[in-house]
Amino acid sequence: MKRITLGILLLSLLFTLLSACGKERQGTLTVYAGLYEDHAIKAIETFQKQTGIKVNYVRMSSGEILARIRAERNAPKASIWYGGPADTFIQAKTEGLLEPYNSKQAESIPPEYRDPDGYWTGIYIGSIAFVSNKTWLQEVGLQAPHSWSDLLKPEYRGMISMADPRSSGTAYTTMATLVQLFGEDEAFDYLRRLHRQSIVYTTSGSVPGRTVGMGDSGTAVMFAHDALKYYKEGFQDLIISFPNEGTGYEIGAVGVIKGGPNQKEAREFVDWALSKQAQDLGKQVGNYQQLTNPDAVPPEEAIPLEKLNAIPYDLEWAGRNRERLIQKWTTRVLGLGDE
């Protein structure tokens, strides 16, 4: 009888341990992060500490995240897409890759910064800018650019850096801005002429800021908040300017990946990411975006859209036309493949 009782106790203990392990696995989220690495780490560490939910993350550019989610659509490995321009989220929504979630926290976010059906919600805002190296400008006798046409001047040939819209949300926001500003035909004529300036294309939208800061490029087209980060990190030659004709902007978003594991924990992450506390974390690690939660306090250095000649950027249009415009850029600007 004692042996039977002991056996039952051992089996009970084993069952309890296995159940605990199962719960731990269920509580582990995988996040695809479009934020800066330091921002993603700070946010995830804080979320884990406050909720006890373990998180794994992979840092990628927005186009890379979209491609990964597509590839995994039949067996998703991640549950959360965290950061990067919302127009890429809109494309993912049209392809059935996201799960709608109407978080209670989203009710405090202004309607223009969230999807009405809950497929994504904005967490920050950032504007497209010209970022130049002051020393280089002085050497070639130029002022900081204040017009899109300035980048077509002979002095800029071989000295412009920007990201590739096939991988970068920053670059796609730039392209969609130009199309909305000038019309599609004129915008693509401009992009072809800009390409003939021997542009250095990068995978990530923030990398051009480093090349300009180091003097390897003269000017970059990128988000202003990324340039502010590099400036604060020691690249004191950086100058930020904006095109007189108008500039566009991103709404950085968070959303739930359709069919991903741990949907309950994923929704809890979205709730947390929309909170004042979560949005206030960015400035602690040197990130300078405007924020979407009205109670959150943006960094003093952040540049409000109200101070810029910002176009009425049509986010929905940009998201729904993303695939078509990128294909057109690939064929008409790079001369690759068929349109």
mmCIF file of C-alpha atoms in Angstrom:
data_model
loop_
_atom_site.group_PDB
_atom_site.id
_atom_site.type_symbol
_atom_site.label_atom_id
_atom_site.label_comp_id
_atom_site.label_asym_id
_atom_site.label_seq_id
_atom_site.Cartn_x
_atom_site.Cartn_y
_atom_site.Cartn_z
ATOM 1 C CA MET A 1 0.000 0.000 0.000
ATOM 2 C CA LYS A 2 2.831 2.382 0.841
ATOM 3 C CA ARG A 3 4.472 1.614 -2.532
ATOM 4 C CA ILE A 4 1.213 2.280 -4.377
ATOM 5 C CA THR A 5 0.713 5.546 -2.487
ATOM 6 C CA LEU A 6 4.315 6.602 -3.229
ATOM 7 C CA GLY A 7 3.843 5.753 -6.883
ATOM 8 C CA ILE A 8 0.698 7.853 -7.066
ATOM 9 C CA LEU A 9 2.510 10.778 -5.434
ATOM 10 C CA LEU A 10 5.402 10.521 -7.894
ATOM 11 C CA LEU A 11 3.043 10.376 -10.848
ATOM 12 C CA SER A 12 1.142 13.365 -9.477
ATOM 13 C CA LEU A 13 4.375 15.321 -9.059
ATOM 14 C CA LEU A 14 5.491 14.428 -12.591
ATOM 15 C CA PHE A 15 2.116 15.530 -13.987
ATOM 16 C CA THR A 16 2.379 18.837 -12.124
ATOM 17 C CA LEU A 17 5.881 19.490 -13.481
ATOM 18 C CA LEU A 18 4.852 18.661 -17.035
ATOM 19 C CA SER A 19 1.802 20.913 -16.747
ATOM 20 C CA ALA A 20 3.973 23.759 -15.452
ATOM 21 C CA CYS A 21 6.384 23.326 -18.370
ATOM 22 C CA GLY A 22 3.459 23.334 -20.788
ATOM 23 C CA LYS A 23 2.133 26.551 -19.310
ATOM 24 C CA GLU A 24 5.558 28.160 -19.612
ATOM 25 C CA ARG A 25 5.749 27.264 -23.293
ATOM 26 C CA GLN A 26 2.250 28.615 -23.837
ATOM 27 C CA GLY A 27 3.304 31.858 -22.172
ATOM 28 C CA THR A 28 6.327 32.468 -24.425
ATOM 29 C CA LEU A 29 5.695 35.028 -27.163
ATOM 30 C CA THR A 30 7.709 35.522 -30.316
ATOM 31 C CA VAL A 31 7.778 39.131 -31.554
ATOM 32 C CA TYR A 32 8.943 40.411 -34.925
ATOM 33 C CA ALA A 33 10.238 43.896 -34.108
ATOM 34 C CA GLY A 34 10.639 46.782 -36.542
ATOM 35 C CA LEU A 35 11.856 49.082 -33.774
ATOM 36 C CA TYR A 36 15.473 49.905 -33.074
ATOM 37 C CA GLU A 37 17.217 47.050 -31.283
ATOM 38 C CA ASP A 38 17.690 49.055 -28.072
ATOM 39 C CA HIS A 39 14.051 50.147 -28.041
ATOM 40 C CA ALA A 40 12.817 46.594 -28.664
ATOM 41 C CA ILE A 41 15.024 45.185 -25.898
ATOM 42 C CA LYS A 42 13.902 47.824 -23.381
ATOM 43 C CA ALA A 43 10.238 47.283 -24.202
ATOM 44 C CA ILE A 44 10.403 43.499 -24.097
ATOM 45 C CA GLU A 45 12.398 43.401 -20.868
ATOM 46 C CA THR A 46 9.868 45.723 -19.224
ATOM 47 C CA PHE A 47 6.894 43.731 -20.512
ATOM 48 C CA GLN A 48 8.399 40.470 -19.248
ATOM 49 C CA LYS A 49 9.087 41.957 -15.824
ATOM 50 C CA GLN A 50 5.582 43.374 -15.472
ATOM 51 C CA THR A 51 3.620 40.388 -16.809
ATOM 52 C CA GLY A 52 5.824 37.336 -16.268
ATOM 53 C CA ILE A 53 5.315 36.400 -19.939
ATOM 54 C CA LYS A 54 8.528 35.314 -21.618
ATOM 55 C CA VAL A 55 9.304 36.879 -24.993
ATOM 56 C CA ASN A 56 11.626 35.991 -27.848
ATOM 57 C CA TYR A 57 12.138 38.602 -30.563
ATOM 58 C CA VAL A 58 13.697 39.007 -34.005
ATOM 59 C CA ARG A 59 14.655 42.481 -35.286
ATOM 60 C CA MET A 60 13.972 43.087 -39.013
ATOM 61 C CA SER A 61 12.979 45.857 -41.408
ATOM 62 C CA SER A 62 9.285 46.115 -42.258
ATOM 63 C CA GLY A 63 9.539 44.528 -45.700
ATOM 64 C CA GLU A 64 11.504 41.653 -44.222
ATOM 65 C CA ILE A 65 8.875 41.126 -41.504
ATOM 66 C CA LEU A 66 6.106 41.051 -44.100
ATOM 67 C CA ALA A 67 8.044 38.523 -46.191
ATOM 68 C CA ARG A 68 8.663 36.335 -43.115
ATOM 69 C CA ILE A 69 4.990 36.371 -42.102
ATOM 70 C CA ARG A 70 3.985 35.464 -45.659
ATOM 71 C CA ALA A 71 6.414 32.563 -45.721
ATOM 72 C CA GLU A 72 5.108 31.281 -42.402
ATOM 73 C CA ARG A 73 1.400 31.880 -43.005
ATOM 74 C CA ASN A 74 0.537 28.174 -42.851
ATOM 75 C CA ALA A 75 2.517 27.658 -39.631
ATOM 76 C CA PRO A 76 3.181 31.061 -37.976
ATOM 77 C CA LYS A 77 6.098 31.141 -35.558
ATOM 78 C CA ALA A 78 5.495 34.658 -34.211
ATOM 79 C CA SER A 79 2.424 36.249 -32.666
ATOM 80 C CA ILE A 80 3.249 39.994 -32.631
ATOM 81 C CA TRP A 81 4.463 42.515 -35.197
ATOM 82 C CA TYR A 82 5.868 45.441 -33.226
ATOM 83 C CA GLY A 83 6.983 48.631 -34.978
ATOM 84 C CA GLY A 84 7.395 49.822 -38.545
ATOM 85 C CA PRO A 85 5.159 51.902 -40.852
ATOM 86 C CA ALA A 86 1.465 51.032 -40.801
ATOM 87 C CA ASP A 87 1.139 50.982 -44.593
ATOM 88 C CA THR A 88 3.006 47.656 -44.508
ATOM 89 C CA PHE A 89 0.526 46.431 -41.881
ATOM 90 C CA ILE A 90 -2.302 47.464 -44.217
ATOM 91 C CA GLN A 91 -0.854 45.322 -46.991
ATOM 92 C CA ALA A 92 -0.589 42.430 -44.527
ATOM 93 C CA LYS A 93 -4.230 43.001 -43.566
ATOM 94 C CA THR A 94 -5.366 42.814 -47.209
ATOM 95 C CA GLU A 95 -3.458 39.519 -47.562
ATOM 96 C CA GLY A 96 -5.146 38.015 -44.505
ATOM 97 C CA LEU A 97 -1.962 37.866 -42.420
ATOM 98 C CA LEU A 98 -3.156 39.786 -39.341
ATOM 99 C CA GLU A 99 -5.705 39.060 -36.629
ATOM 100 C CA PRO A 100 -8.111 41.861 -35.621
ATOM 101 C CA TYR A 101 -7.994 42.884 -31.978
ATOM 102 C CA ASN A 102 -9.895 45.860 -30.615
ATOM 103 C CA SER A 103 -7.927 46.595 -27.475
ATOM 104 C CA LYS A 104 -9.593 48.671 -24.772
ATOM 105 C CA GLN A 105 -6.354 50.654 -24.649
ATOM 106 C CA ALA A 106 -6.872 51.632 -28.303
ATOM 107 C CA GLU A 107 -9.924 53.689 -27.364
ATOM 108 C CA SER A 108 -7.582 56.438 -26.143
ATOM 109 C CA ILE A 109 -5.591 56.481 -29.407
ATOM 110 C CA PRO A 110 -6.890 59.065 -31.943
ATOM 111 C CA PRO A 111 -8.836 57.381 -34.792
ATOM 112 C CA GLU A 112 -6.394 58.589 -37.462
ATOM 113 C CA TYR A 113 -3.658 56.527 -35.785
ATOM 114 C CA ARG A 114 -5.432 53.156 -35.773
ATOM 115 C CA ASP A 115 -7.219 50.713 -38.035
ATOM 116 C CA PRO A 116 -11.010 50.912 -37.555
ATOM 117 C CA ASP A 117 -11.239 47.120 -37.575
ATOM 118 C CA GLY A 118 -8.438 46.628 -35.042
ATOM 119 C CA TYR A 119 -5.866 45.019 -37.357
ATOM 120 C CA TRP A 120 -3.181 47.497 -36.263
ATOM 121 C CA THR A 121 -2.824 50.407 -33.862
ATOM 122 C CA GLY A 122 -0.289 53.237 -34.001
ATOM 123 C CA ILE A 123 2.313 53.649 -31.279
ATOM 124 C CA TYR A 124 4.499 56.468 -32.698
ATOM 125 C CA ILE A 125 4.756 58.985 -35.564
ATOM 126 C CA GLY A 126 7.814 60.066 -37.572
ATOM 127 C CA SER A 127 8.415 62.311 -40.600
ATOM 128 C CA ILE A 128 10.578 61.926 -43.719
ATOM 129 C CA ALA A 129 13.552 64.321 -43.796
ATOM 130 C CA PHE A 130 16.777 65.153 -45.580
ATOM 131 C CA VAL A 131 19.777 64.412 -43.371
ATOM 132 C CA SER A 132 23.095 65.893 -44.472
ATOM 133 C CA ASN A 133 26.710 66.003 -43.377
ATOM 134 C CA LYS A 134 27.572 69.619 -42.502
ATOM 135 C CA THR A 135 31.272 69.267 -43.311
ATOM 136 C CA TRP A 136 30.545 67.772 -46.718
ATOM 137 C CA LEU A 137 28.093 70.555 -47.543
ATOM 138 C CA GLN A 138 30.737 73.141 -46.697
ATOM 139 C CA GLU A 139 33.364 71.364 -48.806
ATOM 140 C CA VAL A 140 31.178 71.320 -51.936
ATOM 141 C CA GLY A 141 29.625 74.751 -51.291
ATOM 142 C CA LEU A 142 26.031 73.672 -50.796
ATOM 143 C CA GLN A 143 23.322 74.641 -48.351
ATOM 144 C CA ALA A 144 21.296 71.872 -46.732
ATOM 145 C CA PRO A 145 18.674 70.660 -49.256
ATOM 146 C CA HIS A 146 15.200 72.141 -48.888
ATOM 147 C CA SER A 147 13.603 70.816 -52.069
ATOM 148 C CA TRP A 148 13.257 67.390 -53.621
ATOM 149 C CA SER A 149 14.821 68.872 -56.758
ATOM 150 C CA ASP A 150 17.948 69.847 -54.809
ATOM 151 C CA LEU A 151 18.975 66.180 -54.720
ATOM 152 C CA LEU A 152 19.238 66.184 -58.527
ATOM 153 C CA LYS A 153 22.103 68.713 -58.527
ATOM 154 C CA PRO A 154 25.411 67.402 -59.941
ATOM 155 C CA GLU A 155 27.187 67.810 -56.590
ATOM 156 C CA TYR A 156 24.997 65.096 -55.063
ATOM 157 C CA ARG A 157 25.976 62.419 -57.569
ATOM 158 C CA GLY A 158 27.373 59.422 -55.713
ATOM 159 C CA MET A 159 26.725 61.085 -52.337
ATOM 160 C CA ILE A 160 23.055 60.210 -51.676
ATOM 161 C CA SER A 161 22.022 57.311 -49.495
ATOM 162 C CA MET A 162 18.549 55.910 -48.935
ATOM 163 C CA ALA A 163 16.975 52.547 -48.251
ATOM 164 C CA ASP A 164 15.513 50.080 -50.733
ATOM 165 C CA PRO A 165 11.679 50.123 -50.657
ATOM 166 C CA ARG A 166 11.559 46.363 -51.213
ATOM 167 C CA SER A 167 12.879 45.833 -47.686
ATOM 168 C CA SER A 168 12.488 49.180 -45.937
ATOM 169 C CA GLY A 169 9.306 50.796 -44.673
ATOM 170 C CA THR A 170 11.160 54.129 -44.564
ATOM 171 C CA ALA A 171 11.932 53.980 -48.275
ATOM 172 C CA TYR A 172 8.417 52.937 -49.199
ATOM 173 C CA THR A 173 6.976 55.825 -47.167
ATOM 174 C CA THR A 174 9.300 58.125 -49.142
ATOM 175 C CA MET A 175 8.132 56.706 -52.474
ATOM 176 C CA ALA A 176 4.439 56.846 -51.511
ATOM 177 C CA THR A 177 4.968 60.444 -50.355
ATOM 178 C CA LEU A 178 6.377 61.442 -53.738
ATOM 179 C CA VAL A 179 3.525 59.768 -55.624
ATOM 180 C CA GLN A 180 0.922 61.510 -53.469
ATOM 181 C CA LEU A 181 2.764 64.819 -53.733
ATOM 182 C CA PHE A 182 3.504 64.938 -57.469
ATOM 183 C CA GLY A 183 1.310 62.284 -59.083
ATOM 184 C CA GLU A 184 2.500 58.842 -60.147
ATOM 185 C CA ASP A 185 4.032 59.659 -63.534
ATOM 186 C CA GLU A 186 5.982 62.689 -62.303
ATOM 187 C CA ALA A 187 7.070 60.875 -59.144
ATOM 188 C CA PHE A 188 8.511 57.931 -61.064
ATOM 189 C CA ASP A 189 10.229 60.274 -63.500
ATOM 190 C CA TYR A 190 11.816 61.933 -60.462
ATOM 191 C CA LEU A 191 12.805 58.573 -58.936
ATOM 192 C CA ARG A 192 14.500 57.519 -62.200
ATOM 193 C CA ARG A 193 16.471 60.770 -62.273
ATOM 194 C CA LEU A 194 17.337 60.358 -58.609
ATOM 195 C CA HIS A 195 18.534 56.804 -59.261
ATOM 196 C CA ARG A 196 20.914 58.150 -61.928
ATOM 197 C CA GLN A 197 22.592 60.101 -59.123
ATOM 198 C CA SER A 198 24.241 56.760 -58.209
ATOM 199 C CA ILE A 199 22.349 56.315 -54.957
ATOM 200 C CA VAL A 200 23.687 53.956 -52.311
ATOM 201 C CA TYR A 201 20.707 51.777 -51.327
ATOM 202 C CA THR A 202 20.587 50.074 -47.940
ATOM 203 C CA THR A 203 18.340 47.340 -46.530
ATOM 204 C CA SER A 204 17.367 49.285 -43.418
ATOM 205 C CA GLY A 205 15.899 52.784 -43.391
ATOM 206 C CA SER A 206 18.041 53.987 -40.491
ATOM 207 C CA VAL A 207 21.459 52.888 -41.822
ATOM 208 C CA PRO A 208 21.861 55.900 -44.197
ATOM 209 C CA GLY A 209 22.070 58.143 -41.139
ATOM 210 C CA ARG A 210 25.225 56.361 -40.061
ATOM 211 C CA THR A 211 26.824 56.590 -43.514
ATOM 212 C CA VAL A 212 26.098 60.337 -43.599
ATOM 213 C CA GLY A 213 27.360 60.796 -40.048
ATOM 214 C CA MET A 214 30.628 59.072 -40.967
ATOM 215 C CA GLY A 215 31.002 61.190 -44.122
ATOM 216 C CA ASP A 216 30.655 58.254 -46.525
ATOM 217 C CA SER A 217 27.519 59.898 -47.950
ATOM 218 C CA GLY A 218 26.601 63.555 -48.173
ATOM 219 C CA THR A 219 22.832 63.370 -47.744
ATOM 220 C CA ALA A 220 20.256 60.713 -46.869
ATOM 221 C CA VAL A 221 16.485 60.511 -47.190
ATOM 222 C CA MET A 222 15.217 58.971 -43.953
ATOM 223 C CA PHE A 223 13.067 59.534 -40.883
ATOM 224 C CA ALA A 224 13.993 62.593 -38.845
ATOM 225 C CA HIS A 225 13.810 60.739 -35.530
ATOM 226 C CA ASP A 226 16.423 58.246 -36.731
ATOM 227 C CA ALA A 227 18.767 61.126 -37.547
ATOM 228 C CA LEU A 228 18.163 62.657 -34.113
ATOM 229 C CA LYS A 229 19.209 59.368 -32.552
ATOM 230 C CA TYR A 230 22.497 59.338 -34.475
ATOM 231 C CA TYR A 231 23.129 62.979 -33.620
ATOM 232 C CA LYS A 232 22.666 62.275 -29.916
ATOM 233 C CA GLU A 233 24.994 59.294 -30.205
ATOM 234 C CA GLY A 234 27.844 61.515 -31.368
ATOM 235 C CA PHE A 235 27.436 62.220 -35.089
ATOM 236 C CA GLN A 236 27.469 65.982 -34.559
ATOM 237 C CA ASP A 237 27.911 66.809 -38.265
ATOM 238 C CA LEU A 238 24.329 65.806 -39.054
ATOM 239 C CA ILE A 239 21.895 68.507 -40.235
ATOM 240 C CA ILE A 240 18.173 67.816 -40.604
ATOM 241 C CA SER A 241 16.094 69.687 -43.185
ATOM 242 C CA PHE A 242 12.715 69.180 -44.835
ATOM 243 C CA PRO A 243 11.446 69.609 -48.419
ATOM 244 C CA ASN A 244 9.515 72.805 -49.017
ATOM 245 C CA GLU A 245 7.079 71.035 -51.367
ATOM 246 C CA GLY A 246 5.922 68.783 -48.543
ATOM 247 C CA THR A 247 6.921 65.639 -46.695
ATOM 248 C CA GLY A 248 5.236 62.430 -45.614
ATOM 249 C CA TYR A 249 5.285 60.500 -42.390
ATOM 250 C CA GLU A 250 4.858 57.066 -40.874
ATOM 251 C CA ILE A 251 2.580 55.778 -38.166
ATOM 252 C CA GLY A 252 4.562 53.045 -36.451
ATOM 253 C CA ALA A 253 2.203 50.251 -35.471
ATOM 254 C CA VAL A 254 1.644 47.066 -33.503
ATOM 255 C CA GLY A 255 -0.573 44.151 -34.529
ATOM 256 C CA VAL A 256 -1.368 40.486 -33.911
ATOM 257 C CA ILE A 257 -0.203 37.908 -36.477
ATOM 258 C CA LYS A 258 -3.008 35.641 -37.664
ATOM 259 C CA GLY A 259 -2.769 32.087 -36.418
ATOM 260 C CA GLY A 260 0.285 32.760 -34.300
ATOM 261 C CA PRO A 261 0.708 30.858 -31.034
ATOM 262 C CA ASN A 262 -0.268 32.316 -27.667
ATOM 263 C CA GLN A 263 -3.006 34.648 -28.877
ATOM 264 C CA LYS A 264 -4.059 35.515 -25.334
ATOM 265 C CA GLU A 265 -0.542 36.679 -24.459
ATOM 266 C CA ALA A 266 -0.310 38.480 -27.817
ATOM 267 C CA ARG A 267 -3.407 40.527 -27.007
ATOM 268 C CA GLU A 268 -1.945 41.321 -23.610
ATOM 269 C CA PHE A 269 1.200 42.595 -25.349
ATOM 270 C CA VAL A 270 -0.868 44.891 -27.590
ATOM 271 C CA ASP A 271 -2.710 46.267 -24.552
ATOM 272 C CA TRP A 272 0.613 46.989 -22.915
ATOM 273 C CA ALA A 273 2.247 48.514 -26.034
ATOM 274 C CA LEU A 274 -0.540 51.089 -26.317
ATOM 275 C CA SER A 275 -0.207 52.244 -22.726
ATOM 276 C CA LYS A 276 1.413 55.497 -21.633
ATOM 277 C CA GLN A 277 4.089 53.597 -19.717
ATOM 278 C CA ALA A 278 5.120 51.526 -22.727
ATOM 279 C CA GLN A 279 5.216 54.488 -25.113
ATOM 280 C CA ASP A 280 7.273 56.539 -22.654
ATOM 281 C CA LEU A 281 10.064 53.931 -22.761
ATOM 282 C CA GLY A 282 11.497 54.940 -26.141
ATOM 283 C CA LYS A 283 13.092 58.170 -25.001
ATOM 284 C CA GLN A 284 14.890 56.313 -22.196
ATOM 285 C CA VAL A 285 17.051 54.605 -24.839
ATOM 286 C CA GLY A 286 17.387 57.573 -27.213
ATOM 287 C CA ASN A 287 14.410 57.300 -29.553
ATOM 288 C CA TYR A 288 12.724 60.534 -30.612
ATOM 289 C CA GLN A 289 9.342 59.850 -32.222
ATOM 290 C CA GLN A 290 6.053 61.569 -31.515
ATOM 291 C CA LEU A 291 3.678 59.279 -29.592
ATOM 292 C CA THR A 292 0.067 58.273 -30.199
ATOM 293 C CA ASN A 293 -1.185 57.869 -26.627
ATOM 294 C CA PRO A 294 -2.355 61.359 -25.555
ATOM 295 C CA ASP A 295 -1.133 60.716 -22.005
ATOM 296 C CA ALA A 296 2.365 59.691 -23.100
ATOM 297 C CA VAL A 297 5.109 62.340 -22.943
ATOM 298 C CA PRO A 298 7.172 62.540 -26.152
ATOM 299 C CA PRO A 299 10.843 63.497 -25.947
ATOM 300 C CA GLU A 300 11.547 67.219 -26.133
ATOM 301 C CA GLU A 301 13.571 66.693 -29.315
ATOM 302 C CA ALA A 302 10.686 65.052 -31.208
ATOM 303 C CA ILE A 303 9.487 67.082 -34.211
ATOM 304 C CA PRO A 304 5.680 67.499 -34.330
ATOM 305 C CA LEU A 305 3.987 67.184 -37.718
ATOM 306 C CA GLU A 306 2.266 70.514 -37.021
ATOM 307 C CA LYS A 307 5.617 72.284 -37.419
ATOM 308 C CA LEU A 308 6.228 70.783 -40.862
ATOM 309 C CA ASN A 309 4.709 71.070 -44.306
ATOM 310 C CA ALA A 310 3.335 67.544 -43.958
ATOM 311 C CA ILE A 311 1.116 66.272 -46.754
ATOM 312 C CA PRO A 312 -2.245 64.661 -45.895
ATOM 313 C CA TYR A 313 -0.575 61.261 -46.251
ATOM 314 C CA ASP A 314 -3.152 58.692 -47.408
ATOM 315 C CA LEU A 315 -2.093 55.692 -45.377
ATOM 316 C CA GLU A 316 -4.837 53.370 -46.617
ATOM 317 C CA TRP A 317 -3.998 54.102 -50.251
ATOM 318 C CA ALA A 318 -0.286 53.631 -49.556
ATOM 319 C CA GLY A 319 -0.908 50.238 -47.960
ATOM 320 C CA ARG A 320 -3.192 48.944 -50.696
ATOM 321 C CA ASN A 321 -0.850 50.072 -53.482
ATOM 322 C CA ARG A 322 2.399 48.999 -51.830
ATOM 323 C CA GLU A 323 3.029 45.828 -53.829
ATOM 324 C CA ARG A 324 2.199 47.502 -57.145
ATOM 325 C CA LEU A 325 4.377 50.571 -56.524
ATOM 326 C CA ILE A 326 7.362 48.535 -55.348
ATOM 327 C CA GLN A 327 7.127 46.347 -58.449
ATOM 328 C CA LYS A 328 6.933 49.483 -60.612
ATOM 329 C CA TRP A 329 9.988 50.927 -58.844
ATOM 330 C CA THR A 330 11.894 47.676 -59.374
ATOM 331 C CA THR A 331 11.212 47.612 -63.093
ATOM 332 C CA ARG A 332 11.107 51.292 -64.076
ATOM 333 C CA VAL A 333 13.800 52.623 -61.754
ATOM 334 C CA LEU A 334 16.151 49.661 -61.279
ATOM 335 C CA GLY A 335 15.341 48.105 -64.669
ATOM 336 C CA LEU A 336 14.844 44.626 -63.213
ATOM 337 C CA GLY A 337 12.181 42.119 -64.307
ATOM 338 C CA ASP A 338 8.847 42.818 -65.958
ATOM 339 C CA GLU A 339 6.192 45.219 -64.695
#
